[in-house]
PDB file of C-alpha atoms in Angstrom:
ATOM      1  CA  ASP A   1     107.233 -37.044 235.035  1.00 68.00           C
ATOM      2  CA  VAL A   2     109.418 -37.926 237.942  1.00 67.00           C
ATOM      3  CA  LYS A   3     112.858 -36.531 237.637  1.00 90.00           C
ATOM      4  CA  VAL A   4     115.891 -37.670 239.579  1.00 95.00           C
ATOM      5  CA  THR A   5     119.065 -35.747 238.873  1.00 95.00           C
ATOM      6  CA  GLN A   6     122.614 -36.463 239.907  1.00 96.00           C
ATOM      7  CA  SER A   7     125.213 -33.733 240.193  1.00 90.00           C
ATOM      8  CA  SER A   8     127.776 -35.244 237.819  1.00 92.00           C
ATOM      9  CA  ARG A   9     127.739 -37.845 235.034  1.00 93.00           C
ATOM     10  CA  TYR A  10     131.487 -38.432 235.244  1.00 95.00           C
ATOM     11  CA  LEU A  11     133.876 -37.767 238.114  1.00 96.00           C
ATOM     12  CA  VAL A  12     137.593 -38.430 238.544  1.00 97.00           C
ATOM     13  CA  LYS A  13     139.117 -38.232 242.025  1.00 97.00           C
ATOM     14  CA  ARG A  14     142.374 -39.187 243.690  1.00 97.00           C
ATOM     15  CA  THR A  15     142.852 -41.730 246.443  1.00 97.00           C
ATOM     16  CA  GLY A  16     142.216 -40.198 249.846  1.00 97.00           C
ATOM     17  CA  GLU A  17     140.016 -37.365 248.612  1.00 97.00           C
ATOM     18  CA  LYS A  18     136.617 -36.693 250.165  1.00 97.00           C
ATOM     19  CA  VAL A  19     133.933 -37.116 247.518  1.00 97.00           C
ATOM     20  CA  PHE A  20     130.361 -35.861 247.518  1.00 97.00           C
ATOM     21  CA  LEU A  21     127.731 -37.269 245.183  1.00 97.00           C
ATOM     22  CA  GLU A  22     124.491 -35.323 245.137  1.00 97.00           C
ATOM     23  CA  CYS A  23     121.026 -36.508 244.187  1.00 97.00           C
ATOM     24  CA  VAL A  24     117.863 -34.422 243.878  1.00 97.00           C
ATOM     25  CA  GLN A  25     114.300 -35.579 243.158  1.00 95.00           C
ATOM     26  CA  ASP A  26     111.362 -33.354 242.289  1.00 94.00           C
ATOM     27  CA  MET A  27     108.378 -35.572 243.173  1.00 89.00           C
ATOM     28  CA  ASP A  28     108.204 -35.108 246.935  1.00 90.00           C
ATOM     29  CA  HIS A  29     109.170 -38.760 247.456  1.00 89.00           C
ATOM     30  CA  GLU A  30     109.711 -39.976 250.982  1.00 88.00           C
ATOM     31  CA  ASN A  31     112.253 -42.669 250.104  1.00 89.00           C
ATOM     32  CA  MET A  32     115.672 -42.243 248.564  1.00 93.00           C
ATOM     33  CA  PHE A  33     118.386 -44.799 247.804  1.00 94.00           C
ATOM     34  CA  TRP A  34     122.034 -45.021 246.779  1.00 97.00           C
ATOM     35  CA  TYR A  35     123.309 -48.024 244.811  1.00 96.00           C
ATOM     36  CA  ARG A  36     126.573 -48.938 243.201  1.00 96.00           C
ATOM     37  CA  GLN A  37     126.613 -50.919 239.981  1.00 95.00           C
ATOM     38  CA  ASP A  38     129.521 -53.098 238.933  1.00 94.00           C
ATOM     39  CA  PRO A  39     129.746 -55.460 235.946  1.00 89.00           C
ATOM     40  CA  GLY A  40     128.536 -58.935 236.833  1.00 87.00           C
ATOM     41  CA  LEU A  41     127.366 -57.862 240.288  1.00 90.00           C
ATOM     42  CA  GLY A  42     124.199 -55.961 239.437  1.00 90.00           C
ATOM     43  CA  LEU A  43     123.020 -53.203 241.761  1.00 93.00           C
ATOM     44  CA  ARG A  44     123.983 -53.263 245.403  1.00 94.00           C
ATOM     45  CA  LEU A  45     122.340 -51.027 247.976  1.00 94.00           C
ATOM     46  CA  ILE A  46     124.682 -48.761 249.904  1.00 96.00           C
ATOM     47  CA  TYR A  47     122.337 -46.624 252.034  1.00 96.00           C
ATOM     48  CA  PHE A  48     118.732 -45.551 251.999  1.00 93.00           C
ATOM     49  CA  SER A  49     116.505 -43.046 253.731  1.00 93.00           C
ATOM     50  CA  TYR A  50     112.794 -43.115 254.489  1.00 88.00           C
ATOM     51  CA  ASP A  51     112.578 -39.554 255.740  1.00 88.00           C
ATOM     52  CA  VAL A  52     114.526 -36.379 256.315  1.00 91.00           C
ATOM     53  CA  LYS A  53     117.509 -36.873 258.640  1.00 88.00           C
ATOM     54  CA  MET A  54     116.864 -40.618 258.585  1.00 89.00           C
ATOM     55  CA  LYS A  55     119.306 -43.138 257.175  1.00 93.00           C
ATOM     56  CA  GLU A  56     119.611 -46.890 257.090  1.00 92.00           C
ATOM     57  CA  LYS A  57     122.526 -49.063 256.053  1.00 94.00           C
ATOM     58  CA  GLY A  58     122.125 -51.188 252.987  1.00 92.00           C
ATOM     59  CA  ASP A  59     124.148 -54.224 251.984  1.00 91.00           C
ATOM     60  CA  ILE A  60     127.523 -52.525 251.453  1.00 95.00           C
ATOM     61  CA  PRO A  61     127.778 -49.367 253.622  1.00 96.00           C
ATOM     62  CA  GLU A  62     131.474 -49.664 254.505  1.00 96.00           C
ATOM     63  CA  GLY A  63     133.479 -46.668 253.363  1.00 96.00           C
ATOM     64  CA  TYR A  64     130.389 -44.544 252.719  1.00 97.00           C
ATOM     65  CA  SER A  65     128.141 -42.169 254.618  1.00 97.00           C
ATOM     66  CA  VAL A  66     125.021 -40.227 253.650  1.00 97.00           C
ATOM     67  CA  SER A  67     123.200 -37.043 254.485  1.00 96.00           C
ATOM     68  CA  ARG A  68     119.565 -36.082 254.067  1.00 96.00           C
ATOM     69  CA  GLU A  69     118.903 -32.601 255.366  1.00 95.00           C
ATOM     70  CA  LYS A  70     116.049 -31.860 252.960  1.00 95.00           C
ATOM     71  CA  LYS A  71     113.378 -34.169 251.607  1.00 94.00           C
ATOM     72  CA  GLU A  72     114.394 -33.706 247.981  1.00 96.00           C
ATOM     73  CA  ARG A  73     118.155 -34.150 248.419  1.00 97.00           C
ATOM     74  CA  PHE A  74     120.205 -37.206 249.360  1.00 97.00           C
ATOM     75  CA  SER A  75     123.986 -37.043 249.393  1.00 97.00           C
ATOM     76  CA  LEU A  76     126.481 -39.893 249.307  1.00 98.00           C
ATOM     77  CA  ILE A  77     129.866 -39.196 250.868  1.00 98.00           C
ATOM     78  CA  LEU A  78     133.097 -41.092 250.396  1.00 97.00           C
ATOM     79  CA  GLU A  79     135.149 -39.940 253.377  1.00 94.00           C
ATOM     80  CA  SER A  80     138.462 -41.095 251.898  1.00 96.00           C
ATOM     81  CA  ALA A  81     138.117 -42.399 248.367  1.00 97.00           C
ATOM     82  CA  SER A  82     139.865 -45.637 247.448  1.00 97.00           C
ATOM     83  CA  THR A  83     140.441 -47.310 244.098  1.00 97.00           C
ATOM     84  CA  ASN A  84     137.965 -50.083 244.942  1.00 96.00           C
ATOM     85  CA  GLN A  85     135.233 -47.448 245.032  1.00 98.00           C
ATOM     86  CA  THR A  86     135.607 -46.874 241.306  1.00 98.00           C
ATOM     87  CA  SER A  87     132.111 -47.673 240.082  1.00 97.00           C
ATOM     88  CA  MET A  88     128.809 -46.414 238.686  1.00 96.00           C
ATOM     89  CA  TYR A  89     126.674 -44.840 241.397  1.00 97.00           C
ATOM     90  CA  LEU A  90     122.917 -44.710 240.959  1.00 96.00           C
ATOM     91  CA  CYS A  91     120.432 -42.736 243.021  1.00 96.00           C
ATOM     92  CA  ALA A  92     116.730 -43.606 243.182  1.00 94.00           C
ATOM     93  CA  SER A  93     113.596 -42.339 244.871  1.00 92.00           C
ATOM     94  CA  SER A  94     110.125 -43.693 245.550  1.00 88.00           C
ATOM     95  CA  SER A  95     106.962 -42.802 247.384  1.00 84.00           C
ATOM     96  CA  HIS A  96     105.574 -44.941 250.167  1.00 75.00           C
ATOM     97  CA  ASN A  97     102.379 -46.249 248.629  1.00 62.00           C
ATOM     98  CA  ALA A  98     100.286 -48.020 251.207  1.00 50.00           C
ATOM     99  CA  LEU A  99      97.923 -49.329 248.545  1.00 48.00           C
ATOM    100  CA  ALA A 100     100.784 -51.233 246.947  1.00 51.00           C
ATOM    101  CA  GLY A 101     101.739 -52.760 250.251  1.00 51.00           C
ATOM    102  CA  GLY A 102     104.193 -50.005 250.895  1.00 51.00           C
ATOM    103  CA  THR A 103     106.349 -50.719 247.901  1.00 58.00           C
ATOM    104  CA  ASP A 104     106.258 -48.356 244.978  1.00 73.00           C
ATOM    105  CA  THR A 105     108.314 -48.007 241.848  1.00 83.00           C
ATOM    106  CA  GLN A 106     111.812 -46.699 242.311  1.00 88.00           C
ATOM    107  CA  TYR A 107     112.797 -43.964 239.858  1.00 91.00           C
ATOM    108  CA  PHE A 108     116.455 -43.746 238.954  1.00 93.00           C
ATOM    109  CA  GLY A 109     118.813 -40.951 238.079  1.00 95.00           C
ATOM    110  CA  PRO A 110     121.234 -41.239 235.124  1.00 94.00           C
ATOM    111  CA  GLY A 111     124.136 -42.325 237.307  1.00 95.00           C
ATOM    112  CA  THR A 112     127.572 -40.964 238.171  1.00 96.00           C
ATOM    113  CA  ARG A 113     130.573 -42.855 236.886  1.00 96.00           C
ATOM    114  CA  LEU A 114     133.276 -42.336 239.498  1.00 97.00           C
ATOM    115  CA  THR A 115     136.908 -43.151 238.832  1.00 97.00           C
ATOM    116  CA  VAL A 116     139.351 -43.084 241.746  1.00 97.00           C
ATOM    117  CA  LEU A 117     143.008 -42.931 240.709  1.00 96.00           C
TER     118      LEU A 117
ATOM    119  CA  ALA B   1     115.754 -63.084 253.092  1.00 75.00           C
ATOM    120  CA  GLN B   2     114.859 -62.284 249.531  1.00 83.00           C
ATOM    121  CA  SER B   3     117.050 -63.028 246.529  1.00 89.00           C
ATOM    122  CA  VAL B   4     116.922 -63.015 242.730  1.00 94.00           C
ATOM    123  CA  THR B   5     118.615 -65.233 240.170  1.00 96.00           C
ATOM    124  CA  GLN B   6     118.751 -64.252 236.518  1.00 96.00           C
ATOM    125  CA  LEU B   7     119.771 -67.131 234.309  1.00 93.00           C
ATOM    126  CA  GLY B   8     122.264 -66.055 231.688  1.00 92.00           C
ATOM    127  CA  SER B   9     124.402 -62.942 231.859  1.00 93.00           C
ATOM    128  CA  HIS B  10     124.022 -62.549 228.081  1.00 96.00           C
ATOM    129  CA  VAL B  11     121.180 -63.554 225.767  1.00 97.00           C
ATOM    130  CA  SER B  12     121.433 -63.216 221.989  1.00 97.00           C
ATOM    131  CA  VAL B  13     118.463 -63.173 219.633  1.00 97.00           C
ATOM    132  CA  SER B  14     117.825 -62.234 216.040  1.00 97.00           C
ATOM    133  CA  GLU B  15     115.584 -59.338 215.170  1.00 97.00           C
ATOM    134  CA  GLY B  16     111.988 -60.606 215.031  1.00 97.00           C
ATOM    135  CA  ALA B  17     112.652 -63.579 217.307  1.00 97.00           C
ATOM    136  CA  LEU B  18     111.071 -64.277 220.671  1.00 97.00           C
ATOM    137  CA  VAL B  19     112.771 -62.707 223.667  1.00 98.00           C
ATOM    138  CA  LEU B  20     112.805 -64.732 226.914  1.00 98.00           C
ATOM    139  CA  LEU B  21     114.737 -63.493 229.936  1.00 98.00           C
ATOM    140  CA  ARG B  22     114.556 -65.693 232.998  1.00 97.00           C
ATOM    141  CA  CYS B  23     114.148 -64.606 236.604  1.00 97.00           C
ATOM    142  CA  ASN B  24     113.684 -66.772 239.677  1.00 96.00           C
ATOM    143  CA  TYR B  25     113.252 -65.361 243.160  1.00 94.00           C
ATOM    144  CA  SER B  26     113.108 -66.433 246.750  1.00 90.00           C
ATOM    145  CA  SER B  27     110.993 -64.674 249.314  1.00 84.00           C
ATOM    146  CA  SER B  28     109.544 -65.561 252.692  1.00 78.00           C
ATOM    147  CA  VAL B  29     106.308 -63.670 251.962  1.00 79.00           C
ATOM    148  CA  PRO B  30     104.294 -62.963 248.793  1.00 79.00           C
ATOM    149  CA  PRO B  31     106.692 -60.926 246.722  1.00 86.00           C
ATOM    150  CA  TYR B  32     106.501 -57.753 244.714  1.00 89.00           C
ATOM    151  CA  LEU B  33     108.395 -58.248 241.450  1.00 92.00           C
ATOM    152  CA  PHE B  34     109.885 -55.779 239.004  1.00 94.00           C
ATOM    153  CA  TRP B  35     111.700 -55.713 235.685  1.00 96.00           C
ATOM    154  CA  TYR B  36     113.899 -52.725 234.872  1.00 96.00           C
ATOM    155  CA  VAL B  37     115.805 -51.921 231.676  1.00 97.00           C
ATOM    156  CA  GLN B  38     119.049 -49.971 231.382  1.00 95.00           C
ATOM    157  CA  TYR B  39     120.134 -48.528 228.055  1.00 93.00           C
ATOM    158  CA  PRO B  40     123.820 -47.634 227.627  1.00 89.00           C
ATOM    159  CA  ASN B  41     124.970 -44.746 229.819  1.00 83.00           C
ATOM    160  CA  GLN B  42     121.539 -44.289 231.374  1.00 87.00           C
ATOM    161  CA  GLY B  43     119.823 -45.042 234.644  1.00 90.00           C
ATOM    162  CA  LEU B  44     117.277 -47.807 235.126  1.00 93.00           C
ATOM    163  CA  GLN B  45     113.741 -47.492 233.745  1.00 93.00           C
ATOM    164  CA  LEU B  46     110.769 -49.540 234.932  1.00 93.00           C
ATOM    165  CA  LEU B  47     109.442 -52.004 232.351  1.00 95.00           C
ATOM    166  CA  LEU B  48     106.708 -53.601 234.449  1.00 94.00           C
ATOM    167  CA  LYS B  49     105.836 -54.714 237.942  1.00 91.00           C
ATOM    168  CA  TYR B  50     103.705 -57.273 239.761  1.00 91.00           C
ATOM    169  CA  THR B  51     102.185 -56.366 243.106  1.00 85.00           C
ATOM    170  CA  THR B  52      98.855 -58.195 243.432  1.00 81.00           C
ATOM    171  CA  GLY B  53      96.055 -59.388 241.165  1.00 83.00           C
ATOM    172  CA  ALA B  54      96.519 -60.626 237.615  1.00 85.00           C
ATOM    173  CA  THR B  55      99.614 -62.748 237.275  1.00 89.00           C
ATOM    174  CA  LEU B  56     100.282 -61.773 233.653  1.00 94.00           C
ATOM    175  CA  VAL B  57     101.631 -58.259 233.653  1.00 94.00           C
ATOM    176  CA  LYS B  58     102.028 -56.114 230.576  1.00 95.00           C
ATOM    177  CA  GLY B  59     104.657 -53.420 230.409  1.00 94.00           C
ATOM    178  CA  ILE B  60     106.091 -50.857 228.060  1.00 93.00           C
ATOM    179  CA  ASN B  61     107.592 -51.557 224.630  1.00 93.00           C
ATOM    180  CA  GLY B  62     105.610 -54.783 224.159  1.00 96.00           C
ATOM    181  CA  PHE B  63     107.157 -56.673 227.085  1.00 97.00           C
ATOM    182  CA  GLU B  64     105.205 -58.827 229.483  1.00 97.00           C
ATOM    183  CA  ALA B  65     105.963 -61.118 232.406  1.00 97.00           C
ATOM    184  CA  GLU B  66     104.076 -63.834 234.227  1.00 95.00           C
ATOM    185  CA  PHE B  67     104.251 -64.419 237.958  1.00 94.00           C
ATOM    186  CA  LYS B  68     104.268 -68.176 238.656  1.00 94.00           C
ATOM    187  CA  LYS B  69     104.195 -68.790 242.374  1.00 91.00           C
ATOM    188  CA  SER B  70     104.653 -72.561 242.084  1.00 91.00           C
ATOM    189  CA  GLU B  71     107.826 -72.055 240.065  1.00 93.00           C
ATOM    190  CA  THR B  72     108.973 -68.913 241.956  1.00 93.00           C
ATOM    191  CA  SER B  73     109.529 -67.339 238.566  1.00 95.00           C
ATOM    192  CA  PHE B  74     108.853 -64.033 236.848  1.00 96.00           C
ATOM    193  CA  HIS B  75     110.210 -64.472 233.316  1.00 97.00           C
ATOM    194  CA  LEU B  76     110.170 -61.555 230.874  1.00 98.00           C
ATOM    195  CA  THR B  77     109.030 -62.095 227.281  1.00 98.00           C
ATOM    196  CA  LYS B  78     108.484 -60.196 224.073  1.00 98.00           C
ATOM    197  CA  PRO B  79     107.098 -61.873 220.934  1.00 97.00           C
ATOM    198  CA  SER B  80     109.338 -60.091 218.448  1.00 97.00           C
ATOM    199  CA  ALA B  81     112.671 -58.463 219.236  1.00 97.00           C
ATOM    200  CA  HIS B  82     113.668 -55.075 217.843  1.00 96.00           C
ATOM    201  CA  MET B  83     117.171 -53.712 217.528  1.00 96.00           C
ATOM    202  CA  SER B  84     116.166 -51.003 220.004  1.00 95.00           C
ATOM    203  CA  ASP B  85     115.585 -53.666 222.691  1.00 97.00           C
ATOM    204  CA  ALA B  86     119.316 -54.211 223.055  1.00 97.00           C
ATOM    205  CA  ALA B  87     120.022 -53.244 226.657  1.00 97.00           C
ATOM    206  CA  GLU B  88     120.644 -54.708 230.089  1.00 96.00           C
ATOM    207  CA  TYR B  89     117.620 -56.042 231.973  1.00 97.00           C
ATOM    208  CA  PHE B  90     117.317 -56.382 235.736  1.00 96.00           C
ATOM    209  CA  CYS B  91     114.799 -58.363 237.730  1.00 96.00           C
ATOM    210  CA  ALA B  92     114.111 -57.211 241.301  1.00 93.00           C
ATOM    211  CA  VAL B  93     112.097 -58.451 244.283  1.00 91.00           C
ATOM    212  CA  SER B  94     110.696 -56.785 247.366  1.00 85.00           C
ATOM    213  CA  GLU B  95     108.768 -58.138 250.317  1.00 76.00           C
ATOM    214  CA  GLY B  96     106.720 -54.981 250.657  1.00 69.00           C
ATOM    215  CA  GLY B  97     106.246 -52.670 253.589  1.00 66.00           C
ATOM    216  CA  TYR B  98     109.576 -50.960 254.249  1.00 66.00           C
ATOM    217  CA  SER B  99     111.494 -53.758 252.545  1.00 69.00           C
ATOM    218  CA  THR B 100     114.056 -52.658 250.008  1.00 83.00           C
ATOM    219  CA  LEU B 101     114.511 -53.962 246.468  1.00 87.00           C
ATOM    220  CA  THR B 102     116.937 -56.785 245.820  1.00 90.00           C
ATOM    221  CA  PHE B 103     118.234 -56.875 242.253  1.00 93.00           C
ATOM    222  CA  GLY B 104     119.493 -59.719 240.141  1.00 94.00           C
ATOM    223  CA  LYS B 105     122.873 -59.424 238.455  1.00 94.00           C
ATOM    224  CA  GLY B 106     121.343 -58.460 235.138  1.00 95.00           C
ATOM    225  CA  THR B 107     121.031 -59.969 231.668  1.00 96.00           C
ATOM    226  CA  MET B 108     122.456 -58.224 228.636  1.00 96.00           C
ATOM    227  CA  LEU B 109     120.177 -58.666 225.638  1.00 97.00           C
ATOM    228  CA  LEU B 110     121.948 -58.596 222.278  1.00 97.00           C
ATOM    229  CA  VAL B 111     119.843 -58.270 219.119  1.00 97.00           C
ATOM    230  CA  SER B 112     121.353 -59.070 215.743  1.00 96.00           C
ATOM    231  CA  PRO B 113     119.926 -58.091 212.339  1.00 94.00           C
TER     232      PRO B 113
END
């Protein structure tokens, strides 16, 4: 089974701190994604990566950055945490399946609930 | 641009009743469509997906969905609800290739005894 793990289930940080959220997948997937989930807003894409050292902005990249130095690991960085970044953060990965038109199932981690005080 | 609308942020059913969760999409090309489920304090799990071929798609836990191009819909159904089906359900669309997934805002399914 595909496994996507996230470094913390719950995290509490203070305003202005630098925050690192780590995500690791064990299925040699090319694609990795970071979302935030807020009540009534669904999932919104922050950043994604199709390959090592590659990154693309999603719908809401402001205030975030990412790093992908190894294929299995994708990190989300909050350079200076703010209270409006309090949210559930979900990581996902997928392979690039040409037979499915290049879109394959995304597999999700359990999420990190971040609170910024 | 692709988008997804899920009608109803909350749906309540009795145990044993039909479950119907509605999803409408917009896409400029033939879409790929997904339903995911999220149980409390967990990540999202794939229920089913439509890529090409048969328009009636069967998924896990007795759920199925039908792709109707003329109605731009991909509604999720289950003949008989169980208490364990109580969760939040997300519909998502992709235009394939290197396109990303766009999610709806989710529908919370409540199942009463």
